[in-house]
Amino acid sequence: MANEDTRGVKEYRESISLWVHEDDVVLEIGCEWGTTTALIAPRCKKVIGTDISPKCIAPAKERHPNLHFEMLDGFDVKAALDLSEHFRTIYIDMSGISGYQSLLDTIALLKMYSTVLRPEVIIVKIGALKHFAAHCMPWHSRS
Ligand SMILES: C[S@@+](CC[C@H](N)C(=O)[O-])C[C@H]1O[C@@H](n2cnc3c(N)ncnc32)[C@H](O)[C@@H]1O
């Protein structure tokens, strides 16, 4: 489990002031102890923090008793759909999908969420994806 500081989550958390709006319903996948969920909460209409681990959800509920937390496997998009909310913004910070080996899984996950839940914005914290995307350039034929 990570230390509760901003190591690795600085940009993820900085995005909140830019991308979260007061009318938004927000889903965070991989909320751990709910620290980012609690930063999102005052800036939106509703946020649900989710994590696969009961060892994270229990302390998250203890630390933030006024917030909504659920156990959820981020790969189970049907379970996210069953939360029955229209999420405008989805935050994803799942350990285990951070490396290059997981890029295809990550892209499939993003495609699934954008197709099934139809959010307007997905913020995903994955260093390998950022590195890869930063080095890509779409090719446009001149004809
Ligand atoms: C780096 S921590 C998240 C930190 C948190 N977002 C924050 O800003 O404080 C990664 C979390 O992903 C969770 N996780 C790993 N695999 C998951 C999955 N398949 N679905 C949901 N959560 C998952 C872990 O239990 C862990 O709590």
Coordinates of N, CA and C and ligand atoms in Angstrom, one line a residue:
M1 N 0.8 -1.2 0.0 CA 0.0 0.0 0.0 C 0.9 1.3 0.0
A2 N 0.5 2.3 -0.7 CA 1.3 3.5 -0.9 C 1.2 4.3 0.4
N3 N 2.3 5.1 0.6 CA 2.2 6.1 1.7 C 1.2 7.1 1.4
E4 N 0.6 7.7 2.4 CA -0.5 8.7 2.1 C 0.1 10.1 1.9
D5 N 0.9 10.2 0.9 CA 1.4 11.5 0.5 C 1.1 11.7 -1.0
T6 N 1.7 12.7 -1.6 CA 1.3 13.0 -3.0 C 2.2 12.3 -4.0
R7 N 3.1 11.4 -3.5 CA 4.0 10.8 -4.5 C 3.2 10.0 -5.5
G8 N 3.4 10.4 -6.8 CA 2.8 9.7 -7.9 C 1.4 10.1 -8.1
V9 N 0.7 10.9 -7.3 CA -0.6 11.3 -7.5 C -0.8 12.8 -7.7
K10 N 0.4 13.5 -7.8 CA 0.3 15.0 -7.8 C -0.5 15.4 -9.0
E11 N -0.2 14.9 -10.2 CA -0.9 15.3 -11.4 C -2.3 14.9 -11.4
Y12 N -2.5 13.6 -10.9 CA -3.9 13.0 -10.8 C -4.8 14.0 -10.0
R13 N -4.2 14.4 -8.9 CA -5.0 15.3 -8.0 C -5.1 16.7 -8.5
E14 N -4.1 17.2 -9.2 CA -4.1 18.6 -9.8 C -5.2 18.7 -10.8
S15 N -5.5 17.5 -11.5 CA -6.5 17.6 -12.5 C -7.9 17.9 -12.0
I16 N -8.1 17.7 -10.7 CA -9.5 17.9 -10.1 C -10.0 19.3 -10.4
S17 N -9.2 20.3 -10.1 CA -9.7 21.7 -10.2 C -10.0 22.0 -11.7
L18 N -9.4 21.3 -12.6 CA -9.6 21.6 -14.0 C -10.8 20.8 -14.6
W19 N -11.0 19.6 -14.1 CA -11.9 18.7 -14.8 C -13.2 18.4 -14.1
V20 N -13.2 18.7 -12.8 CA -14.4 18.3 -12.0 C -15.3 19.6 -11.8
H21 N -16.5 19.5 -12.2 CA -17.4 20.6 -12.1 C -18.6 20.3 -11.1
E22 N -19.2 21.4 -10.6 CA -20.1 21.3 -9.5 C -21.3 20.4 -9.8
D23 N -21.7 20.2 -11.0 CA -22.9 19.4 -11.4 C -22.5 17.9 -11.6
D24 N -21.2 17.6 -11.6 CA -20.7 16.3 -12.0 C -21.1 15.2 -10.9
V25 N -21.3 14.0 -11.5 CA -21.3 12.8 -10.7 C -20.0 12.1 -11.1
V26 N -19.2 11.8 -10.1 CA -17.8 11.3 -10.4 C -17.6 9.9 -9.8
L27 N -17.0 9.0 -10.5 CA -16.6 7.7 -10.1 C -15.1 7.6 -9.9
E28 N -14.6 7.2 -8.8 CA -13.1 6.9 -8.7 C -12.9 5.4 -8.5
I29 N -12.1 4.9 -9.4 CA -11.8 3.4 -9.4 C -10.4 3.3 -8.9
G30 N -10.2 2.6 -7.8 CA -8.9 2.5 -7.1 C -8.8 3.6 -6.2
C31 N -9.6 3.7 -5.2 CA -9.6 4.9 -4.3 C -8.8 4.7 -3.1
E32 N -8.3 3.5 -2.9 CA -7.5 3.1 -1.7 C -8.2 3.7 -0.4
W33 N -7.6 4.6 0.3 CA -8.2 5.1 1.6 C -9.1 6.3 1.4
G34 N -9.4 6.6 0.1 CA -10.3 7.7 -0.2 C -9.8 9.1 -0.1
T35 N -8.5 9.2 -0.2 CA -7.9 10.6 -0.1 C -8.2 11.5 -1.2
T36 N -8.1 10.9 -2.5 CA -8.5 11.7 -3.6 C -10.0 11.8 -3.7
T37 N -10.7 10.8 -3.4 CA -12.2 10.9 -3.4 C -12.6 12.1 -2.5
A38 N -12.0 12.3 -1.4 CA -12.3 13.4 -0.5 C -11.9 14.7 -1.0
L39 N -10.9 14.8 -1.9 CA -10.6 16.0 -2.6 C -11.6 16.4 -3.7
I40 N -12.1 15.3 -4.3 CA -13.1 15.5 -5.4 C -14.4 15.9 -4.8
A41 N -14.8 15.4 -3.7 CA -16.2 15.5 -3.1 C -16.7 17.0 -3.0
P42 N -15.9 17.9 -2.5 CA -16.4 19.3 -2.3 C -16.6 20.0 -3.7
R43 N -16.1 19.4 -4.7 CA -16.1 20.1 -6.0 C -17.2 19.6 -7.0
C44 N -18.0 18.6 -6.5 CA -18.9 18.0 -7.4 C -20.2 17.7 -6.7
K45 N -21.2 17.3 -7.5 CA -22.5 17.0 -6.9 C -22.4 15.7 -6.1
K46 N -21.8 14.7 -6.6 CA -21.7 13.4 -5.9 C -20.4 12.6 -6.4
V47 N -19.8 11.9 -5.5 CA -18.6 11.1 -5.9 C -18.8 9.8 -5.2
I48 N -18.5 8.7 -6.0 CA -18.4 7.4 -5.4 C -17.0 6.9 -5.5
G49 N -16.3 6.6 -4.4 CA -15.0 6.0 -4.4 C -15.1 4.5 -4.3
T50 N -14.4 3.8 -5.2 CA -14.4 2.3 -5.3 C -13.1 1.7 -5.2
D51 N -13.0 0.5 -4.7 CA -11.7 -0.2 -4.7 C -12.0 -1.7 -4.6
I52 N -11.1 -2.5 -5.2 CA -11.3 -3.9 -5.2 C -11.1 -4.5 -3.8
S53 N -10.3 -3.8 -2.9 CA -9.9 -4.4 -1.7 C -10.7 -3.9 -0.5
P54 N -11.3 -4.9 0.3 CA -12.0 -4.5 1.5 C -11.1 -3.9 2.5
K55 N -9.7 -4.2 2.4 CA -8.8 -3.6 3.3 C -8.6 -2.1 3.0
C56 N -9.0 -1.6 1.9 CA -9.0 -0.2 1.6 C -10.3 0.4 1.9
I57 N -11.4 -0.2 1.5 CA -12.7 0.4 1.6 C -13.1 0.6 3.1
A58 N -12.7 -0.4 4.0 CA -13.0 -0.2 5.4 C -12.4 1.1 6.0
P59 N -11.0 1.3 5.8 CA -10.5 2.5 6.4 C -11.0 3.8 5.6
A60 N -11.3 3.6 4.3 CA -11.8 4.8 3.6 C -13.1 5.3 4.2
K61 N -14.0 4.3 4.6 CA -15.3 4.6 5.2 C -15.0 5.2 6.6
E62 N -14.0 4.7 7.3 CA -13.8 5.2 8.7 C -13.2 6.6 8.6
R63 N -12.3 6.9 7.7 CA -11.7 8.2 7.6 C -12.7 9.3 7.0
H64 N -13.6 8.8 6.1 CA -14.5 9.8 5.5 C -16.0 9.2 5.6
P65 N -16.5 9.3 6.8 CA -17.8 8.7 7.0 C -19.0 9.3 6.2
N66 N -18.7 10.5 5.8 CA -19.8 11.2 5.0 C -19.8 10.9 3.5
L67 N -18.7 10.2 3.1 CA -18.6 9.9 1.6 C -19.1 8.5 1.3
H68 N -19.3 8.3 0.0 CA -19.9 7.0 -0.5 C -18.8 6.1 -1.0
F69 N -18.5 5.0 -0.4 CA -17.5 4.0 -0.9 C -18.2 2.7 -1.2
E70 N -17.7 2.0 -2.3 CA -18.2 0.7 -2.6 C -17.0 -0.2 -3.0
M71 N -17.1 -1.5 -2.7 CA -16.1 -2.4 -3.3 C -16.5 -2.7 -4.7
L72 N -15.4 -2.6 -5.6 CA -15.7 -2.8 -7.0 C -14.4 -3.3 -7.7
D73 N -14.5 -4.3 -8.5 CA -13.3 -4.6 -9.4 C -13.4 -3.7 -10.6
G74 N -12.4 -2.9 -10.9 CA -12.5 -2.0 -12.0 C -12.7 -2.7 -13.3
F75 N -12.3 -3.9 -13.4 CA -12.5 -4.6 -14.7 C -13.9 -5.1 -14.9
D76 N -14.7 -5.0 -13.9 CA -16.1 -5.4 -13.9 C -17.0 -4.2 -14.3
V77 N -17.0 -3.9 -15.5 CA -17.8 -2.7 -15.9 C -19.3 -2.8 -15.6
K78 N -19.7 -4.0 -15.7 CA -21.2 -4.3 -15.4 C -21.5 -3.8 -14.0
A79 N -20.5 -4.1 -13.0 CA -20.8 -3.7 -11.6 C -20.8 -2.2 -11.5
A80 N -19.9 -1.6 -12.3 CA -19.9 -0.1 -12.3 C -21.2 0.4 -12.8
L81 N -21.8 -0.2 -13.9 CA -23.0 0.1 -14.5 C -24.2 0.0 -13.4
D82 N -24.0 -1.1 -12.6 CA -25.1 -1.4 -11.6 C -25.1 -0.3 -10.5
L83 N -24.1 0.6 -10.4 CA -24.2 1.7 -9.4 C -25.3 2.6 -9.8
S84 N -25.8 2.5 -11.0 CA -26.9 3.2 -11.5 C -26.8 4.7 -11.4
E85 N -25.6 5.2 -11.8 CA -25.4 6.7 -11.9 C -24.9 7.1 -13.3
H86 N -25.2 8.3 -13.7 CA -24.6 8.8 -14.9 C -23.4 9.5 -14.5
F87 N -22.2 8.8 -14.6 CA -20.9 9.5 -14.3 C -20.4 10.3 -15.4
R88 N -20.3 11.6 -15.2 CA -19.7 12.5 -16.2 C -18.2 12.3 -16.2
T89 N -17.6 12.1 -15.1 CA -16.2 12.0 -15.0 C -15.8 10.7 -14.2
I90 N -14.8 10.0 -14.8 CA -14.3 8.8 -14.1 C -12.8 9.0 -13.8
Y91 N -12.4 8.8 -12.6 CA -11.0 8.8 -12.2 C -10.5 7.3 -12.0
I92 N -9.4 6.9 -12.7 CA -8.9 5.6 -12.5 C -7.5 5.6 -12.0
D93 N -7.2 4.9 -10.9 CA -5.9 4.8 -10.4 C -5.7 3.4 -9.8
M94 N -5.7 2.4 -10.7 CA -5.6 1.0 -10.2 C -4.2 0.5 -10.2
S95 N -3.7 0.0 -9.1 CA -2.4 -0.6 -9.1 C -2.5 -1.9 -9.9
G96 N -1.4 -2.3 -10.6 CA -1.5 -3.5 -11.4 C -1.6 -3.2 -12.9
I97 N -2.0 -1.9 -13.2 CA -2.1 -1.6 -14.7 C -1.1 -0.5 -15.0
S98 N 0.0 -0.4 -14.2 CA 0.8 0.8 -14.4 C 2.0 0.5 -15.4
G99 N 2.3 -0.7 -15.7 CA 3.5 -1.0 -16.6 C 3.1 -1.1 -18.0
Y100 N 4.2 -1.2 -18.9 CA 4.0 -1.4 -20.3 C 3.3 -2.7 -20.7
Q101 N 3.5 -3.7 -19.8 CA 2.9 -5.1 -20.0 C 1.4 -4.9 -20.1
S102 N 0.9 -3.9 -19.3 CA -0.6 -3.8 -19.2 C -1.3 -2.8 -20.1
L103 N -0.5 -2.3 -21.0 CA -1.0 -1.2 -21.9 C -2.3 -1.6 -22.7
L104 N -2.2 -2.9 -23.2 CA -3.4 -3.3 -23.9 C -4.6 -3.5 -23.0
D105 N -4.4 -4.0 -21.8 CA -5.5 -4.1 -20.9 C -6.1 -2.7 -20.6
T106 N -5.2 -1.8 -20.4 CA -5.6 -0.4 -20.1 C -6.4 0.2 -21.2
I107 N -5.9 0.0 -22.4 CA -6.7 0.6 -23.5 C -8.1 -0.1 -23.6
A108 N -8.1 -1.4 -23.4 CA -9.4 -2.1 -23.5 C -10.3 -1.6 -22.4
L109 N -9.7 -1.4 -21.2 CA -10.5 -0.9 -20.1 C -11.1 0.5 -20.4
L110 N -10.3 1.4 -20.9 CA -10.7 2.7 -21.3 C -11.8 2.7 -22.3
K111 N -11.7 1.8 -23.3 CA -12.6 1.7 -24.4 C -14.0 1.2 -23.8
M112 N -13.9 0.2 -22.9 CA -15.1 -0.4 -22.2 C -15.8 0.7 -21.5
Y113 N -15.1 1.5 -20.6 CA -15.8 2.5 -19.8 C -16.4 3.6 -20.7
S114 N -15.6 4.0 -21.8 CA -16.2 5.0 -22.6 C -17.4 4.6 -23.4
T115 N -17.4 3.3 -23.7 CA -18.6 2.8 -24.5 C -19.8 2.5 -23.6
V116 N -19.5 1.9 -22.5 CA -20.6 1.4 -21.6 C -21.2 2.5 -20.7
L117 N -20.3 3.3 -20.0 CA -20.8 4.3 -19.1 C -20.9 5.7 -19.8
R118 N -20.2 5.8 -20.9 CA -20.3 7.1 -21.7 C -20.0 8.3 -20.8
P119 N -18.9 8.4 -20.1 CA -18.6 9.6 -19.4 C -18.0 10.6 -20.4
E120 N -18.0 11.9 -20.0 CA -17.4 12.9 -20.9 C -15.9 12.9 -20.7
V121 N -15.4 12.5 -19.5 CA -14.0 12.6 -19.2 C -13.6 11.4 -18.4
I122 N -12.4 10.8 -18.8 CA -11.8 9.8 -18.0 C -10.4 10.2 -17.7
I123 N -10.1 10.4 -16.4 CA -8.7 10.7 -16.0 C -8.1 9.4 -15.5
V124 N -7.0 9.0 -16.1 CA -6.4 7.8 -15.8 C -4.9 8.0 -15.4
K125 N -4.5 7.4 -14.2 CA -3.1 7.6 -13.8 C -2.3 6.4 -14.1
I126 N -1.7 6.5 -15.3 CA -0.8 5.3 -15.7 C 0.4 5.9 -16.4
G127 N 1.5 5.8 -15.7 CA 2.8 6.4 -16.3 C 3.1 5.8 -17.6
A128 N 3.0 4.5 -17.8 CA 3.4 3.9 -19.1 C 2.6 4.4 -20.2
L129 N 1.3 4.6 -20.0 CA 0.4 5.2 -21.0 C 0.7 6.6 -21.4
K130 N 1.1 7.4 -20.4 CA 1.5 8.8 -20.6 C 2.7 8.8 -21.4
H131 N 3.7 8.0 -21.0 CA 5.0 7.9 -21.8 C 4.8 7.5 -23.2
F132 N 3.9 6.5 -23.4 CA 3.7 6.0 -24.7 C 3.0 7.1 -25.6
A133 N 1.9 7.7 -25.0 CA 1.1 8.6 -25.8 C 2.0 9.9 -26.1
A134 N 2.9 10.2 -25.2 CA 3.7 11.4 -25.4 C 4.7 11.2 -26.6
H135 N 4.9 9.9 -26.9 CA 5.8 9.6 -28.0 C 5.1 9.2 -29.3
C136 N 3.8 9.3 -29.3 CA 3.0 9.0 -30.5 C 2.7 10.2 -31.3
M137 N 2.6 10.0 -32.6 CA 2.2 11.1 -33.5 C 1.3 10.5 -34.6
P138 N 0.1 10.9 -34.7 CA -0.8 10.3 -35.8 C -0.2 10.7 -37.2
W139 N -0.2 9.7 -38.1 CA 0.3 10.0 -39.4 C -0.9 10.4 -40.3
H140 N -0.8 11.6 -41.0 CA -1.8 12.0 -41.9 C -1.3 12.0 -43.3
S141 N -1.9 11.3 -44.2 CA -1.4 11.3 -45.6 C -1.6 12.7 -46.2
R142 N -0.8 13.1 -47.1 CA -0.9 14.4 -47.7 C -1.9 14.5 -48.8
S143 N -2.3 13.3 -49.3 CA -3.2 13.3 -50.5 C -4.6 13.6 -50.0
Ligands
LIG1 C1 -2.2 3.7 -5.8 S1 -3.6 3.1 -5.0 C2 -4.8 4.3 -5.3 C3 -4.5 5.6 -4.6 C4 -5.7 6.6 -4.6 N1 -6.3 6.7 -5.9 C5 -5.3 7.9 -4.1 O1 -5.3 8.9 -4.9 O2 -5.1 8.1 -2.9 C6 -4.2 1.8 -6.1 C7 -5.4 1.1 -5.7 O3 -5.9 0.3 -6.8 C8 -6.7 -0.7 -6.2 N2 -6.9 -1.7 -7.2 C9 -6.0 -2.6 -7.7 N3 -6.7 -3.4 -8.6 C10 -8.0 -3.0 -8.7 C11 -9.1 -3.4 -9.5 N4 -9.0 -4.4 -10.4 N5 -10.2 -2.7 -9.3 C12 -10.3 -1.7 -8.4 N6 -9.3 -1.3 -7.6 C13 -8.1 -1.9 -7.8 C14 -5.8 -1.2 -5.0 O4 -6.5 -1.9 -4.0 C15 -5.2 0.2 -4.5 O5 -6.0 0.6 -3.4

